């Protein structure tokens, strides 16, 4: 994609809002990995089960695409917060459907009960993703960059980073989920971080 | 020692906390990275030879970026807000939550930041993180405040931030922390201020209250600084101990003035109901969200709250959750400082309580007038405040001790009526009459005692329950002793007590009151009920009491739900 990784989304956003189709496509292409990563993090941590988040991402981007005229913000922060809000809304729907699907619950429950870190998950509606005050110095371009880099990792590297860094699970739990030994996931994690750092610092070809 | 079975040979030792496949170097690197993920920082002194880990900074940077993204994707459960932290939230827009200092701060020490080099983090608050920093070319040490990007989300807010910062830069006063520079680097808005060596008043007060003279001295200087700001057209809006720095000579310097306004509302904006300030030090007009009513006199209130805390060691109103604190700021009267700590000069107490008046008109007309009176106290001269009128004192007492006042309003008229009736009729047994009057007197004495206990610094948690039990008991006793048939009309007392218990806003107290009322009613039933009462009536009455208890409890639960919602929004 012919763009500078560190640039603001705003010029693109302005062009997209004025109806330029190619700008819309590029804007959503740039945000896709970001939305996907957040969707994966949230869906996984609320359900403690592997669920393919791609429907959620598709739905979110589609709604954002249709509603882009309604977006009134003027900064990257507002744009990404808007995307997260749509995503949160869809996630809630998704979780509600998931919960009412008795069959799915019956099948998935045993996974949840053994999770040691479910204090903030069980039965609570996910918080609005816009409410994340602790991000001391948010750097939105960097966030998008990281999401892109994670998307380019190998599957097991992506999974271990998702579980360890995004969902902050302890290594024991990650080992259980990935069906490997604890030392093995620790080594995998080290390699994944190294690889990620490499991808971040190497200019995109 | 036995050799592991060959079919499990590929599985490393499960018990080891460390990956056995790592060599020592890798192992150490893993530990450092893991520590960084767990704690948000690593202890630099533990890294024996940083040069042997050339990849470490890059990896840490990578982890830090991951953490900030994880915070967006799935926020950590927030740490409870520190008391005294400034709240900034919006009553209409769910996206604007209070600024909090999360558990996962990533440190930026020793990094270049525009023209500055960050030395160490010295604080973090509602609006951002403060670093001690050095101007790289001037070599001067400053306090660099980085504004959280979320706090300046819109172009409008950024414009206001710069406008306020420029106004602040034009201010020069020995008791005010000067602003030098405002700008943006790498997407972060910052402002640089005098670096004040010393501590803030908040940390000083953690060691306990100050001597009254010292408190008066500090507040005089702070009030003069506030007065200077007011004359420059700046209202501080968030005066509190943590915004008052004490330099190494103990001289106070006010900081963060006017900045609250950047995040505040004005009528032209769509946001409404934003509450700015720190509940414990906030004036009632700020607490009730009347942004337009905020004036220099709101700062005078906050000065009074700071004086109160310097004298007593606690702010005038302090509760576990912001809702109760806000309600008290709006409704109730602080306990006079001298009751919490003996030896506070009466004049100083009057000054303090005058600042804390609910009605801005009753406070000092300006921070300067307050400073003048404080100086008179220090110089042992009479202050200018007029004597407090008796009805104003009465009004204060009603606001301060509503529990006792309401009992007095019930018991004293009841006793008067009974006494008058005793003189008018001549067939009342003198023993019965004395017993009733004694019960009422005892009720009053218990009420006074409970109120005294409640006023104490460490009031026992059971006091509200004690009020409930005492009320039901003494009401039952009075009716039982004074009972002249028929007593049914007096039974109205129990529903009244149950409804009143709802004012504690605690569901379990409502049920407690319902239970003790039922017991009391049972006692009256056995001792005093008219023999010809139809058998089903007492059952119906008891059922009605339970129904009233259920209704009141339900209402209280609803209010609690709203309060919890409010608390979650405010952190």
XYZ file of C-alpha atoms in Angstrom:
776
model
C 0.000 0.000 0.000
C 1.483 3.306 -0.985
C 1.389 5.225 2.250
C 3.630 6.460 4.969
C 3.133 4.301 8.054
C 3.388 7.170 10.516
C 1.027 9.597 8.847
C -2.283 10.686 10.267
C -5.514 9.209 9.042
C -7.147 12.592 8.863
C -6.400 13.581 5.256
C -7.621 10.167 4.183
C -10.664 10.502 6.374
C -11.516 13.883 4.895
C -11.255 12.539 1.381
C -13.310 9.500 2.318
C -15.995 11.676 3.808
C -16.189 13.791 0.710
C -17.159 10.629 -1.107
C -13.921 9.518 -2.714
C -14.292 5.758 -3.054
C -10.591 4.899 -3.259
C -9.898 6.884 -0.083
C -12.630 4.970 1.713
C -11.141 1.691 0.632
C -7.687 2.706 1.759
C -8.962 4.073 5.082
C -10.691 0.809 5.910
C -7.786 -1.236 4.699
C -5.561 0.668 7.103
C -7.889 0.200 10.049
C -8.813 -3.425 9.409
C -5.951 -5.072 11.291
C -6.461 -2.692 14.198
C -10.156 -3.496 14.487
C -9.436 -7.198 14.026
C -6.869 -7.250 16.807
C -9.193 -5.516 19.242
C -12.054 -7.764 18.235
C -9.918 -10.855 18.808
C -8.782 -9.599 22.177
C -12.257 -8.796 23.359
C -14.074 -11.772 21.950
C -11.529 -14.160 23.330
C -11.403 -12.636 26.747
C -15.164 -12.473 27.137
C -15.809 -15.962 26.020
C -12.742 -17.842 27.061
C -13.120 -19.835 23.956
C -11.853 -19.590 20.488
C -14.315 -17.788 18.320
C -13.593 -16.529 14.898
C -13.798 -12.756 15.173
C -13.778 -12.097 11.472
C -17.577 -11.815 11.199
C -17.437 -9.202 13.887
C -14.736 -7.267 12.052
C -16.613 -7.521 8.783
C -19.821 -6.295 10.379
C -18.044 -3.444 12.144
C -16.229 -2.187 9.090
C -19.389 -2.458 7.038
C -21.337 -0.342 9.521
C -18.546 2.187 9.719
C -18.381 2.299 5.939
C -22.117 2.949 5.640
C -22.174 5.449 8.452
C -19.065 7.441 7.628
C -21.177 10.545 6.936
C -22.388 10.418 10.535
C -18.890 10.572 11.922
C -18.277 14.132 13.074
C -14.876 13.883 14.696
C -11.704 15.513 13.518
C -8.870 13.538 15.039
C -7.410 10.068 14.730
C -8.348 9.487 18.360
C -11.991 10.215 17.686
C -12.043 8.105 14.548
C -10.539 5.069 16.242
C -12.785 5.559 19.279
C -15.759 5.644 16.918
C -14.674 2.377 15.311
C -14.218 0.828 18.737
C -17.676 1.964 19.759
C -19.270 0.265 16.771
C -17.186 -2.798 17.500
C -18.270 -2.803 21.143
C -21.883 -2.575 20.109
C -21.486 -5.523 17.741
C -19.521 -7.458 20.337
C -22.367 -7.066 22.806
C -24.847 -8.385 20.260
C -22.520 -11.185 19.475
C -22.061 -12.145 23.097
C -25.773 -11.992 23.710
C -26.413 -14.346 20.810
C -23.622 -16.566 22.015
C -25.045 -16.752 25.514
C -28.529 -17.616 24.360
C -27.195 -20.406 22.213
C -27.597 -23.182 24.765
C -25.789 -25.718 22.706
C -22.735 -23.531 22.381
C -22.687 -22.764 26.069
C -22.997 -26.411 26.945
C -20.031 -27.122 24.807
C -17.871 -24.198 25.785
C -18.455 -23.859 29.518
C -15.841 -26.369 30.697
C -13.171 -24.166 29.203
C -14.310 -21.153 31.181
C -14.491 -22.833 34.550
C -10.838 -23.673 34.641
C -9.673 -20.197 33.778
C -8.040 -18.658 36.849
C -8.432 -15.112 35.559
C -12.100 -14.630 35.072
C -12.802 -12.145 37.809
C -13.556 -9.368 35.388
C -15.181 -11.483 32.757
C -17.935 -13.612 34.119
C -21.366 -12.267 33.411
C -20.414 -8.654 32.988
C -21.186 -6.746 29.871
C -18.001 -5.600 28.242
C -17.157 -2.040 28.994
C -17.355 0.572 26.326
C -13.968 0.374 24.666
C -13.856 4.150 24.532
C -13.350 4.212 28.297
C -9.681 3.418 28.472
C -8.208 6.189 30.516
C -4.973 4.587 31.511
C -3.414 4.905 28.178
C -0.970 7.496 29.273
C 0.319 8.616 25.972
C -1.815 7.186 23.256
C -0.114 6.965 19.938
C -2.708 5.979 17.419
C -0.447 5.588 14.429
C 1.745 3.318 16.468
C -1.292 1.258 17.484
C -2.230 0.726 13.852
C 1.348 -0.157 13.008
C 1.491 -2.760 15.771
C -1.809 -4.268 14.722
C -0.492 -4.540 11.161
C 2.706 -6.159 12.346
C 0.831 -8.659 14.511
C -1.315 -9.571 11.540
C 1.838 -10.448 9.604
C 3.170 -12.820 12.278
C 2.967 -16.574 12.023
C -0.192 -18.035 13.544
C 1.364 -19.389 16.748
C 3.366 -16.198 17.287
C 0.231 -14.126 16.859
C -1.682 -16.335 19.267
C 0.900 -16.214 22.016
C 1.118 -12.404 21.820
C -2.654 -12.134 21.817
C -2.893 -14.291 24.923
C 0.081 -12.913 26.802
C 0.194 -9.223 25.923
C -3.317 -8.380 24.844
C -5.279 -10.585 27.211
C -2.559 -10.639 29.863
C -3.026 -14.284 30.714
C -0.440 -16.063 32.852
C 1.880 -18.472 31.072
C 0.284 -21.495 32.734
C -3.054 -20.619 31.229
C -1.504 -19.892 27.841
C 0.225 -23.262 27.948
C -3.103 -24.918 28.634
C -4.880 -23.056 25.881
C -2.200 -23.712 23.305
C -1.774 -27.266 24.474
C 1.964 -26.933 24.959
C 4.243 -26.932 27.971
C 4.901 -23.772 29.902
C 8.580 -23.542 28.898
C 7.574 -24.070 25.309
C 5.132 -21.152 25.311
C 7.665 -18.964 27.083
C 10.192 -19.645 24.360
C 7.535 -19.140 21.734
C 6.665 -15.803 23.294
C 10.287 -14.644 23.252
C 10.583 -15.548 19.618
C 7.276 -13.855 18.834
C 8.334 -10.611 20.521
C 11.660 -10.657 18.696
C 9.908 -11.248 15.404
C 7.407 -8.490 16.118
C 10.156 -6.055 16.944
C 11.880 -6.987 13.709
C 8.720 -6.394 11.698
C 8.134 -3.054 13.380
C 11.585 -1.781 12.658
C 11.951 -3.062 9.169
C 10.447 -0.822 6.532
C 7.571 -2.362 4.740
C 8.390 -3.846 1.393
C 17.411 -40.161 40.557
C 15.462 -41.840 37.822
C 15.499 -41.141 34.156
C 12.183 -39.925 32.802
C 10.362 -42.481 30.693
C 11.448 -42.205 27.083
C 7.946 -41.502 25.758
C 7.775 -38.306 27.816
C 11.297 -37.346 26.973
C 10.326 -34.461 24.731
C 8.440 -32.731 27.506
C 10.621 -30.486 29.655
C 10.221 -30.441 33.405
C 6.751 -29.091 34.183
C 7.641 -27.863 37.626
C 10.448 -25.587 36.621
C 9.363 -21.982 36.473
C 11.901 -21.343 33.762
C 12.158 -22.620 30.232
C 14.839 -25.253 30.272
C 15.584 -24.718 26.603
C 17.008 -21.235 27.322
C 20.646 -20.644 27.927
C 21.553 -18.364 30.775
C 21.603 -15.231 28.640
C 18.223 -15.956 27.110
C 16.865 -16.863 30.506
C 17.910 -13.521 31.953
C 16.464 -11.652 28.989
C 13.188 -13.548 29.370
C 13.032 -12.639 33.049
C 13.541 -8.977 32.278
C 10.895 -8.919 29.565
C 8.491 -10.811 31.767
C 9.094 -8.434 34.646
C 8.413 -5.541 32.318
C 5.093 -7.058 31.257
C 4.091 -7.789 34.837
C 5.211 -4.571 36.480
C 5.447 -2.054 33.694
C 9.098 -1.377 34.409
C 12.310 -3.145 35.188
C 14.763 -2.374 37.868
C 17.717 -1.002 35.951
C 20.137 -1.854 38.747
C 19.426 -5.553 38.253
C 20.747 -5.505 34.705
C 24.404 -6.353 35.279
C 25.730 -5.572 31.840
C 23.272 -3.672 29.694
C 25.700 -3.815 26.745
C 25.231 -7.565 26.534
C 21.557 -7.078 25.741
C 21.685 -4.700 22.796
C 18.224 -5.768 21.708
C 16.634 -4.987 25.093
C 15.545 -1.364 24.475
C 13.893 -2.306 21.189
C 12.073 -5.226 22.775
C 10.914 -3.140 25.719
C 9.669 -0.494 23.349
C 7.749 -3.163 21.505
C 6.214 -4.466 24.752
C 5.292 -0.970 25.826
C 3.469 -0.387 22.533
C 1.657 -3.676 22.950
C 0.607 -2.690 26.441
C -0.824 0.619 25.327
C -2.768 -1.126 22.592
C -3.987 -3.772 25.039
C -5.248 -0.952 27.258
C -7.410 0.241 24.353
C -8.608 -3.217 23.433
C -9.401 -4.491 26.883
C -8.781 -2.088 29.739
C -7.431 -3.516 32.925
C -9.883 -3.319 35.783
C -9.158 0.132 37.140
C -7.345 0.599 40.367
C -9.579 2.383 42.872
C -9.128 6.095 42.423
C -6.827 7.750 44.821
C -8.647 9.998 47.180
C -8.246 13.595 46.205
C -7.780 12.854 42.563
C -9.425 15.239 40.194
C -12.422 13.851 38.412
C -13.244 14.857 34.932
C -16.280 13.306 33.453
C -19.245 14.087 31.410
C -22.796 13.302 32.380
C -24.009 12.835 28.840
C -21.254 11.200 26.876
C -20.192 7.747 27.958
C -16.954 8.062 26.079
C -15.473 10.584 28.415
C -14.515 8.794 31.554
C -12.575 10.180 34.476
C -8.915 10.256 34.057
C -7.302 7.598 36.134
C -3.858 6.478 36.729
C -3.904 2.890 35.668
C -1.891 0.128 37.166
C 0.232 -0.193 34.089
C 2.170 2.998 33.736
C 4.975 2.704 31.321
C 7.849 4.829 32.258
C 9.580 7.102 29.874
C 12.527 8.030 32.030
C 15.702 9.283 30.526
C 14.324 9.802 27.095
C 14.582 12.893 24.956
C 11.290 14.661 24.530
C 11.442 17.585 22.117
C 13.804 20.167 23.574
C 13.734 18.348 26.922
C 15.167 15.217 28.419
C 12.851 13.420 30.805
C 14.559 12.631 34.096
C 11.945 10.944 36.226
C 8.233 10.765 36.700
C 7.274 12.886 39.673
C 3.536 12.641 39.571
C 0.460 11.698 37.721
C -2.991 13.087 37.963
C -6.229 13.564 36.186
C -4.855 15.492 33.301
C -1.584 13.811 32.667
C 1.787 12.688 33.849
C 4.373 15.043 35.302
C 8.056 14.504 34.738
C 11.096 16.201 36.076
C 12.896 17.197 32.913
C 15.885 19.144 31.768
C 15.873 21.616 28.933
C 18.625 20.183 26.782
C 20.166 23.442 25.605
C 19.354 25.713 28.559
C 20.222 23.006 31.103
C 17.428 24.232 33.320
C 15.305 21.823 35.296
C 11.561 22.056 34.779
C 8.434 20.128 35.644
C 7.029 18.875 32.372
C 3.364 18.032 32.336
C 2.208 15.807 29.524
C -1.489 15.957 28.877
C -3.201 12.648 28.333
C -4.138 12.548 24.703
C -7.639 11.431 25.602
C -8.171 14.646 27.518
C -7.537 16.714 24.436
C -9.502 14.807 21.879
C -11.076 17.596 19.897
C -9.581 20.532 18.095
C -11.671 22.795 20.314
C -10.127 21.369 23.459
C -6.641 21.793 22.059
C -7.381 25.423 21.243
C -8.630 25.995 24.769
C -5.646 24.228 26.253
C -3.291 26.581 24.435
C -5.382 29.623 25.312
C -5.343 28.746 29.010
C -1.670 27.867 28.939
C -0.879 31.223 27.382
C -2.955 32.993 30.022
C -1.067 31.020 32.676
C 2.261 31.948 31.119
C 1.392 35.616 31.612
C 1.088 35.177 35.360
C 3.981 35.924 37.647
C 3.695 35.743 41.415
C 6.072 34.433 44.076
C 3.473 31.945 45.321
C 2.457 30.671 41.921
C 4.270 28.060 39.865
C 5.154 29.821 36.623
C 4.435 28.251 33.253
C 7.301 28.608 30.780
C 6.450 26.787 27.664
C 3.639 24.971 26.007
C 3.872 22.819 22.938
C 3.490 19.533 21.253
C 6.023 16.841 20.636
C 5.399 13.534 18.944
C 1.667 14.051 19.237
C 1.711 14.816 22.953
C 0.751 18.220 24.243
C 2.824 19.368 27.142
C 3.555 22.351 29.260
C 6.638 23.107 31.246
C 6.609 24.814 34.621
C 8.933 25.753 37.445
C 10.325 22.671 39.071
C 9.667 23.060 42.794
C 11.901 21.055 45.076
C 9.973 19.940 48.131
C 6.672 18.204 48.606
C 3.046 18.980 48.055
C 0.677 19.871 50.863
C -1.210 16.628 50.391
C 1.804 14.510 51.305
C 2.619 16.835 54.197
C -0.897 16.405 55.575
C -0.561 12.637 55.500
C 1.585 13.032 58.596
C -1.347 14.639 60.400
C -2.744 18.126 60.859
C -0.643 21.281 61.148
C -0.316 23.731 64.006
C -3.079 26.368 63.644
C -0.536 29.189 63.181
C 1.317 27.344 60.465
C -1.987 26.507 58.743
C -3.031 30.160 58.835
C 0.351 31.221 57.493
C 0.255 28.814 54.542
C -3.330 29.654 53.702
C -2.660 33.418 53.829
C -0.052 33.048 51.087
C -2.213 30.690 49.048
C -5.202 33.034 49.379
C -3.055 35.979 48.255
C -1.936 33.972 45.232
C -5.556 33.054 44.471
C -6.549 36.698 44.849
C -3.826 37.668 42.385
C -5.135 35.070 39.900
C -8.695 36.325 40.339
C -7.606 39.861 39.593
C -6.023 38.518 36.397
C -9.382 37.019 35.536
C -8.358 33.427 36.212
C -10.380 31.134 38.477
C -8.375 28.162 39.659
C -11.359 25.761 39.995
C -9.328 22.914 41.402
C -7.567 24.206 44.495
C -6.626 21.272 46.702
C -3.665 20.200 48.821
C -2.029 18.274 45.988
C -2.026 21.428 43.868
C -0.138 23.352 46.528
C 3.581 22.710 46.472
C 5.784 23.587 49.404
C 9.344 24.484 48.483
C 12.311 23.629 50.669
C 11.722 26.802 52.713
C 8.120 25.725 53.320
C 6.692 28.479 51.117
C 3.537 27.409 49.268
C 3.297 27.647 45.487
C -0.012 27.163 43.713
C 0.006 25.118 40.541
C -2.391 23.853 37.853
C -4.565 26.943 37.923
C -7.053 27.547 35.167
C -6.292 24.233 33.556
C -9.467 22.697 34.857
C -11.302 25.216 32.750
C -9.862 23.728 29.591
C -11.849 20.621 30.272
C -14.843 22.477 31.584
C -18.060 23.282 29.799
C -19.456 26.501 28.669
C -22.896 27.255 27.355
C -21.936 27.207 23.724
C -20.935 23.600 23.950
C -23.058 20.563 23.612
C -21.608 18.845 26.645
C -23.509 19.498 29.810
C -23.193 18.442 33.392
C -19.479 18.022 33.421
C -18.191 18.066 36.940
C -14.734 19.453 37.290
C -12.795 19.420 40.482
C -12.096 17.106 43.329
C -15.247 16.279 45.281
C -13.816 16.841 48.732
C -12.579 20.339 47.930
C -15.261 21.294 45.471
C -17.711 24.081 46.169
C -21.435 23.200 46.282
C -22.028 25.152 43.067
C -19.386 23.052 41.317
C -20.678 19.859 42.896
C -24.169 20.497 41.603
C -22.760 20.984 38.123
C -23.687 24.637 37.709
C -20.710 25.579 35.579
C -22.042 29.099 35.071
C -22.174 29.733 38.831
C -18.463 29.031 39.296
C -16.681 32.206 40.324
C -13.706 33.332 42.394
C -15.945 32.586 45.381
C -15.780 28.878 44.466
C -12.036 29.130 44.998
C -12.723 30.781 48.365
C -14.730 27.676 49.292
C -11.851 25.408 48.259
C -9.451 27.533 50.319
C -11.741 26.943 53.313
C -11.709 23.197 52.630
C -7.902 23.230 52.513
C -7.749 25.202 55.782
C -10.148 22.689 57.319
C -7.905 19.818 56.317
C -4.763 21.585 57.568
C -6.454 22.132 60.936
C -8.095 18.757 61.392
C -6.194 16.394 59.115
C -9.268 15.556 57.046
C -11.304 17.396 54.436
C -14.730 18.713 55.520
C -16.554 15.863 53.797
C -15.009 12.561 53.090
C -16.846 9.438 52.175
C -15.892 6.234 50.450
C -17.672 7.069 47.264
C -17.956 10.309 45.312
C -21.771 10.331 45.416
C -21.937 10.514 49.211
C -19.197 13.129 49.202
C -21.009 15.239 46.606
C -24.307 14.948 48.483
C -22.661 16.080 51.708
C -20.941 18.971 49.960
C -24.339 20.081 48.700
C -26.474 19.300 51.780
C -24.666 18.957 55.042
C -22.591 21.072 57.349
C -19.048 20.154 58.329
C -18.298 19.323 61.949
C -16.658 22.406 63.517
C -12.863 21.852 63.416
C -12.483 22.484 67.157
C -14.662 19.454 67.915
C -12.314 17.238 65.965
C -9.195 18.719 67.411
C -9.081 20.888 70.507
C -6.942 24.017 70.606
C -8.035 25.549 67.323
C -8.582 29.296 67.841
C -12.261 30.255 67.626
C -11.548 32.997 65.100
C -9.738 30.612 62.774
C -12.670 28.246 62.992
C -15.114 31.021 62.116
C -12.961 32.012 59.138
C -12.873 28.421 57.983
C -16.619 27.855 58.319
C -17.349 31.182 56.612
C -15.377 30.035 53.566
C -17.329 26.788 53.596
C -20.747 28.473 53.479
C -23.081 26.883 50.925
C -24.260 30.251 49.681
C -21.377 32.079 47.929
C -22.812 35.405 49.167
C -22.097 34.375 52.749
C -18.436 33.594 52.107
C -15.661 36.142 52.111
C -16.205 38.550 49.222
C -12.735 37.784 47.882
C -9.676 35.666 48.537
C -7.926 38.923 49.477
C -10.434 39.608 52.258
C -9.838 36.092 53.530
C -6.075 36.648 53.528
C -6.548 39.926 55.447
C -8.537 38.207 58.185
C -6.028 35.346 58.387
C -3.273 37.877 58.922
C -5.301 39.430 61.728
C -5.547 36.037 63.391
C -1.778 35.577 63.100
C -1.237 39.073 64.546
C -3.767 38.421 67.345
C -6.061 41.174 66.170
C -9.864 40.959 66.040
C -11.228 39.711 62.723
C -13.802 41.521 60.609
C -16.431 38.811 60.457
C -19.713 39.826 62.072
C -20.901 37.566 64.872
C -22.902 34.635 63.583
C -26.613 35.221 64.124
C -28.455 32.722 66.301
C -30.792 31.552 63.542
C -27.852 31.021 61.234
C -26.264 28.881 63.906
C -29.518 26.995 64.216
C -29.618 26.417 60.463
C -26.049 25.125 60.585
C -26.897 22.796 63.463
C -29.906 21.406 61.558
C -27.698 20.708 58.546
C -24.897 19.318 60.680
C -26.859 16.984 62.931
C -30.094 16.169 61.142
C -30.475 12.867 63.021
C -30.557 14.526 66.431
C -32.636 17.473 65.245
C -35.315 15.211 63.807
C -35.545 13.210 67.094
C -35.871 16.438 69.048
C -38.621 17.577 66.685
C -40.468 14.336 67.381
C -39.831 13.814 71.075
C -40.157 17.342 72.501
C -43.628 18.145 71.010
C -44.821 14.662 71.994
C -43.646 15.211 75.569
C -45.273 18.643 75.621
C -48.620 17.267 74.458
C -48.513 14.463 77.010
C -47.635 16.905 79.789
C -50.399 19.332 78.881
C -52.879 16.476 78.674
C -51.785 15.246 82.102
C -52.613 18.622 83.648
C -55.933 18.859 81.814
C -57.240 15.459 82.841
C -57.327 14.161 86.369
C -57.679 10.428 85.859
C -54.071 9.663 84.771
C -51.984 7.529 87.064
C -48.946 9.563 88.162
C -46.702 6.491 87.932
C -47.746 5.791 84.331
C -47.206 9.424 83.397
C -43.743 9.496 84.989
C -42.780 6.306 83.158
C -43.797 7.743 79.779
C -41.898 10.960 80.422
C -38.869 8.963 81.568
C -38.966 6.845 78.418
C -39.091 9.971 76.265
C -36.281 11.598 78.244
C -34.164 8.478 77.930
C -34.856 8.405 74.180
C -33.609 11.987 73.929
C -30.470 11.186 75.953
C -29.700 8.155 73.788
C -30.159 10.330 70.681
C -27.699 12.915 72.035
C -25.195 10.158 72.869
C -25.498 8.529 69.462
C -25.020 11.893 67.783
C -21.900 12.525 69.853
C -20.508 9.126 68.912
C -21.329 9.782 65.279
C -19.456 13.091 65.324
C -16.268 11.406 66.352
C -13.496 10.890 63.832
C -13.723 7.138 63.948
C -17.450 6.705 64.239
C -18.351 3.025 64.731
C -20.033 1.508 61.702
C -22.943 0.257 63.766
C -24.258 3.716 64.662
C -27.035 3.827 62.031
C -28.244 0.413 63.197
C -28.164 1.700 66.791
C -30.376 4.650 65.782
C -32.905 2.230 64.283
C -33.028 -0.073 67.302
C -33.188 2.845 69.764
C -36.037 4.557 67.903
C -38.188 1.449 67.704
C -37.451 0.462 71.301
C -38.232 3.816 72.872
C -41.294 4.349 70.745
C -42.610 0.974 71.876
C -41.775 1.731 75.525
C -43.479 5.132 75.439
C -46.648 3.677 73.973
C -46.593 0.676 76.299
C -46.256 2.803 79.445
C -48.622 5.535 78.415
C -51.119 3.223 76.822
C -54.678 4.259 77.373
C -57.141 2.379 75.279
C -57.515 2.431 72.415
C -53.862 2.759 71.255
C -54.433 1.893 67.582
C -53.976 5.469 66.369
C -50.470 5.573 67.864
C -49.450 2.643 65.692
C -48.776 5.117 62.893
C -45.346 5.491 64.518
C -43.979 2.230 63.063
C -44.615 2.984 59.389
C -43.175 6.447 59.983
C -39.997 4.937 61.481
C -39.612 2.493 58.571
C -39.990 5.237 55.987
C -37.534 7.450 57.877
C -34.959 4.638 58.008
C -34.879 4.814 54.201
C -32.969 8.085 54.528
C -29.843 6.132 55.454
C -29.931 4.723 51.939
C -29.058 1.273 53.155
C -31.337 -1.617 52.340
C -30.302 -3.637 55.360
C -31.165 -0.775 57.724
C -34.666 -0.597 56.261
C -35.123 -4.308 56.907
C -33.631 -3.961 60.376
C -36.099 -1.189 61.172
C -38.963 -3.292 59.794
C -37.891 -6.207 61.955
C -37.575 -4.209 65.172
C -40.889 -2.510 64.429
C -42.536 -5.919 64.122
C -41.034 -6.958 67.446
C -42.237 -3.731 69.052
C -45.684 -4.201 67.599
C -45.706 -7.733 68.978
C -44.882 -6.433 72.448
C -47.738 -3.932 72.273
C -49.999 -6.652 70.981
C -49.319 -8.784 74.032
C -49.413 -5.996 76.617
C -51.731 -3.259 75.501
C -54.016 -4.188 72.648
C -57.748 -3.746 73.188
C -59.272 -7.161 73.908
C -62.093 -6.712 71.419
C -59.792 -6.150 68.417
C -60.807 -8.522 65.585
C -58.350 -11.400 65.400
C -57.214 -10.748 61.809
C -56.366 -7.040 62.298
C -52.930 -7.471 63.918
C -51.948 -9.837 61.091
C -53.033 -7.301 58.526
C -51.116 -4.597 60.318
C -47.939 -6.723 60.445
C -48.299 -7.555 56.757
C -48.671 -3.853 55.998
C -45.474 -3.100 57.935
C -43.599 -5.703 55.907
C -45.041 -4.297 52.691
C -43.929 -0.779 53.640
C -40.468 -2.110 54.471
C -40.302 -3.843 51.091
C -41.346 -0.715 49.223
C -38.845 1.514 50.994
C -36.089 -1.085 50.594
C -36.846 -1.285 46.903
C -36.620 2.468 46.519
C -33.328 2.506 48.382
C -32.023 -0.251 46.136
C -32.920 1.810 43.097
C -31.060 4.807 44.446
C -28.057 2.608 45.217
C -28.036 1.349 41.643
C -27.893 4.930 40.416
C -25.173 5.676 42.927
C -23.116 2.688 41.803
C -23.480 3.781 38.233
C -22.276 7.204 39.231
C -19.388 5.715 41.157
C -18.329 3.594 38.226
C -18.390 6.609 35.983
C -16.351 8.579 38.397
C -13.917 5.818 39.074
